[in-house]
Amino acid sequence: AGVGYFPWLCNLLGHSCEFTDVDPPKFYSLVWPELGIGGYHHCEVIGGKDFRLPGSYDIITAHRTVFDISNYHWHVKEWQHFLICCERHLNEDGELFVLTNLSGDIFHRAHPDVLAFFQPYRVERFRSLAFRMSKQQIKDTLCLEL
């Protein structure tokens, strides 16, 4: 969530928003009450490991991700596991939107297999890898039980 601008904007527009971060700097936690946002949950996303969110959601977003470039590069297998975890927390009509930091302008680029995997779901108006998937598309892509 960083400093909290996205949750603040969601709340400003009348949406209920919970947000996650891993060990945020104290400055962030001091800013959140000033922005009038609450609903912080600690969540660490590690490739190939389950993560839990506190509820189910209409939309899950991840903006300017860093979990996929920390210490190693994520490949298709890690992204598939991430999708499985997200699918578990999406409502039936829910959607996932991810905007990564993976671009051609930085050292950590998405592997060509990752780009191919997400190609049907890419949102092209961003310079980095961005994709949007419904819960059903995640199920269909991963052949999950309905």
C-alpha positions as a LaTeX table, in Angstrom:
\begin{tabular}{lrrr}
\hline
Residue & $x$ (\AA) & $y$ (\AA) & $z$ (\AA) \\
\hline
Ala1 & 0.00 & 0.00 & 0.00 \\
Gly2 & 2.94 & 2.28 & 0.46 \\
Val3 & 1.98 & 5.65 & 1.86 \\
Gly4 & $-1.69$ & 4.87 & 1.17 \\
Tyr5 & $-2.78$ & 7.03 & $-1.74$ \\
Phe6 & $-4.70$ & 4.25 & $-3.47$ \\
Pro7 & $-6.74$ & 3.23 & $-0.38$ \\
Trp8 & $-7.36$ & 6.94 & 0.29 \\
Leu9 & $-8.65$ & 7.43 & $-3.26$ \\
Cys10 & $-10.85$ & 4.31 & $-3.00$ \\
Asn11 & $-12.37$ & 5.59 & 0.24 \\
Leu12 & $-12.83$ & 9.06 & $-1.26$ \\
Leu13 & $-14.83$ & 7.47 & $-4.09$ \\
Gly14 & $-17.04$ & 5.57 & $-1.63$ \\
His15 & $-15.43$ & 2.14 & $-1.80$ \\
Ser16 & $-14.54$ & $-0.01$ & 1.17 \\
Cys17 & $-10.82$ & $-0.77$ & 0.95 \\
Glu18 & $-8.44$ & $-2.92$ & 2.92 \\
Phe19 & $-4.74$ & $-2.84$ & 2.12 \\
Thr20 & $-1.58$ & $-4.82$ & 2.69 \\
Asp21 & 2.12 & $-4.22$ & 3.00 \\
Val22 & 5.14 & $-5.99$ & 4.43 \\
Asp23 & 6.88 & $-4.23$ & 7.30 \\
Pro24 & 5.98 & $-0.70$ & 6.19 \\
Pro25 & 8.17 & 2.14 & 7.41 \\
Lys26 & 6.86 & 3.88 & 10.51 \\
Phe27 & 6.25 & 6.98 & 8.39 \\
Tyr28 & 3.57 & 5.11 & 6.43 \\
Ser29 & 1.69 & 4.01 & 9.52 \\
Leu30 & 1.78 & 7.62 & 10.76 \\
Val31 & 0.36 & 8.93 & 7.46 \\
Trp32 & $-2.52$ & 6.42 & 7.23 \\
Pro33 & $-4.58$ & 7.98 & 10.06 \\
Glu34 & $-3.94$ & 11.44 & 8.60 \\
Leu35 & $-5.41$ & 10.20 & 5.30 \\
Gly36 & $-8.32$ & 8.69 & 7.22 \\
Ile37 & $-7.60$ & 5.17 & 6.04 \\
Gly38 & $-7.67$ & 1.99 & 8.08 \\
Gly39 & $-7.81$ & $-1.68$ & 7.25 \\
Tyr40 & $-4.09$ & $-2.45$ & 7.07 \\
His41 & $-3.14$ & $-6.14$ & 7.02 \\
His42 & 0.36 & $-7.57$ & 7.02 \\
Cys43 & 0.79 & $-9.82$ & 3.98 \\
Glu44 & 4.00 & $-11.23$ & 2.57 \\
Val45 & 3.85 & $-12.69$ & $-0.92$ \\
Ile46 & 6.62 & $-15.20$ & $-1.65$ \\
Gly47 & 6.77 & $-17.19$ & $-4.87$ \\
Gly48 & 5.32 & $-20.68$ & $-4.50$ \\
Lys49 & 4.04 & $-20.12$ & $-0.94$ \\
Asp50 & 0.45 & $-19.62$ & 0.14 \\
Phe51 & $-0.65$ & $-16.27$ & 1.44 \\
Arg52 & $-3.86$ & $-15.38$ & 3.18 \\
Leu53 & $-6.02$ & $-12.31$ & 3.06 \\
Pro54 & $-8.58$ & $-11.54$ & 5.77 \\
Gly55 & $-11.66$ & $-11.84$ & 3.57 \\
Ser56 & $-13.09$ & $-12.17$ & 0.09 \\
Tyr57 & $-13.18$ & $-9.28$ & $-2.33$ \\
Asp58 & $-14.78$ & $-7.92$ & $-5.48$ \\
Ile59 & $-11.37$ & $-6.79$ & $-6.68$ \\
Ile60 & $-7.81$ & $-7.47$ & $-5.64$ \\
Thr61 & $-5.19$ & $-5.06$ & $-6.92$ \\
Ala62 & $-1.43$ & $-5.01$ & $-6.75$ \\
His63 & 0.21 & $-1.82$ & $-7.95$ \\
Arg64 & 3.91 & $-1.40$ & $-8.66$ \\
Thr65 & 4.66 & $-4.83$ & $-7.27$ \\
Val66 & 8.01 & $-5.66$ & $-5.78$ \\
Phe67 & 7.28 & $-9.15$ & $-4.48$ \\
Asp68 & 7.98 & $-10.55$ & $-7.93$ \\
Ile69 & 11.46 & $-9.01$ & $-8.23$ \\
Ser70 & 12.82 & $-9.38$ & $-4.70$ \\
Asn71 & 15.80 & $-11.74$ & $-4.44$ \\
Tyr72 & 14.85 & $-13.73$ & $-7.55$ \\
His73 & 12.79 & $-13.54$ & $-10.68$ \\
Trp74 & 9.32 & $-15.00$ & $-10.77$ \\
His75 & 8.56 & $-17.39$ & $-13.57$ \\
Val76 & 5.25 & $-18.86$ & $-14.71$ \\
Lys77 & 5.10 & $-21.37$ & $-11.83$ \\
Glu78 & 5.33 & $-18.63$ & $-9.19$ \\
Trp79 & 2.71 & $-16.52$ & $-10.99$ \\
Gln80 & 0.38 & $-19.53$ & $-11.23$ \\
His81 & 0.62 & $-20.07$ & $-7.48$ \\
Phe82 & $-0.04$ & $-16.36$ & $-6.89$ \\
Leu83 & $-3.17$ & $-16.61$ & $-9.06$ \\
Ile84 & $-4.39$ & $-19.64$ & $-7.11$ \\
Cys85 & $-4.08$ & $-17.71$ & $-3.84$ \\
Cys86 & $-5.85$ & $-14.67$ & $-5.28$ \\
Glu87 & $-8.66$ & $-16.79$ & $-6.74$ \\
Arg88 & $-9.41$ & $-18.17$ & $-3.27$ \\
His89 & $-10.08$ & $-14.63$ & $-2.03$ \\
Leu90 & $-12.15$ & $-13.31$ & $-4.94$ \\
Asn91 & $-15.93$ & $-13.19$ & $-4.87$ \\
Glu92 & $-17.64$ & $-15.05$ & $-7.74$ \\
Asp93 & $-17.75$ & $-11.92$ & $-9.92$ \\
Gly94 & $-14.37$ & $-10.76$ & $-8.63$ \\
Glu95 & $-11.39$ & $-9.52$ & $-10.62$ \\
Leu96 & $-7.65$ & $-9.28$ & $-10.16$ \\
Phe97 & $-5.65$ & $-6.34$ & $-11.50$ \\
Val98 & $-1.85$ & $-6.38$ & $-11.27$ \\
Leu99 & 0.52 & $-3.64$ & $-12.37$ \\
Thr100 & 4.09 & $-4.82$ & $-11.95$ \\
Asn101 & 7.39 & $-2.99$ & $-11.98$ \\
Leu102 & 8.55 & $-5.40$ & $-14.68$ \\
Ser103 & 9.37 & $-3.39$ & $-17.76$ \\
Gly104 & 11.95 & $-3.20$ & $-20.48$ \\
Asp105 & 13.32 & $-0.06$ & $-18.86$ \\
Ile106 & 14.71 & $-1.81$ & $-15.78$ \\
Phe107 & 16.97 & $-4.75$ & $-15.13$ \\
His108 & 14.22 & $-6.97$ & $-13.75$ \\
Arg109 & 12.16 & $-7.77$ & $-16.82$ \\
Ala110 & 9.40 & $-10.30$ & $-17.11$ \\
His111 & 10.60 & $-13.54$ & $-18.66$ \\
Pro112 & 9.21 & $-14.09$ & $-22.21$ \\
Asp113 & 7.27 & $-17.12$ & $-20.93$ \\
Val114 & 5.60 & $-14.91$ & $-18.29$ \\
Leu115 & 4.70 & $-12.35$ & $-20.94$ \\
Ala116 & 3.22 & $-15.11$ & $-23.11$ \\
Phe117 & 1.29 & $-16.57$ & $-20.16$ \\
Phe118 & $-0.39$ & $-13.23$ & $-19.41$ \\
Gln119 & $-0.77$ & $-12.07$ & $-23.03$ \\
Pro120 & $-4.55$ & $-12.71$ & $-23.25$ \\
Tyr121 & $-5.08$ & $-10.61$ & $-20.11$ \\
Arg122 & $-2.56$ & $-7.81$ & $-20.70$ \\
Val123 & $-3.55$ & $-4.19$ & $-20.24$ \\
Glu124 & $-1.40$ & $-2.51$ & $-22.84$ \\
Arg125 & $-1.66$ & 1.14 & $-21.81$ \\
Phe126 & 1.05 & 0.71 & $-19.18$ \\
Arg127 & 4.81 & 0.57 & $-19.83$ \\
Ser128 & 5.20 & $-2.37$ & $-17.49$ \\
Leu129 & 3.53 & $-5.78$ & $-17.34$ \\
Ala130 & $-0.08$ & $-5.20$ & $-16.32$ \\
Phe131 & $-2.91$ & $-7.70$ & $-16.47$ \\
Arg132 & $-6.56$ & $-8.04$ & $-15.50$ \\
Met133 & $-8.29$ & $-11.38$ & $-14.92$ \\
Ser134 & $-11.70$ & $-12.38$ & $-13.64$ \\
Lys135 & $-12.03$ & $-15.17$ & $-11.12$ \\
Gln136 & $-13.43$ & $-17.35$ & $-13.90$ \\
Gln137 & $-10.50$ & $-16.56$ & $-16.21$ \\
Ile138 & $-8.10$ & $-17.55$ & $-13.44$ \\
Lys139 & $-9.98$ & $-20.83$ & $-12.97$ \\
Asp140 & $-10.05$ & $-21.49$ & $-16.71$ \\
Thr141 & $-6.38$ & $-20.60$ & $-17.19$ \\
Leu142 & $-5.26$ & $-22.85$ & $-14.35$ \\
Cys143 & $-7.92$ & $-25.54$ & $-14.95$ \\
Leu144 & $-9.11$ & $-25.20$ & $-11.34$ \\
Glu145 & $-12.10$ & $-27.11$ & $-10.08$ \\
Leu146 & $-15.33$ & $-25.16$ & $-10.45$ \\
\hline
\end{tabular}
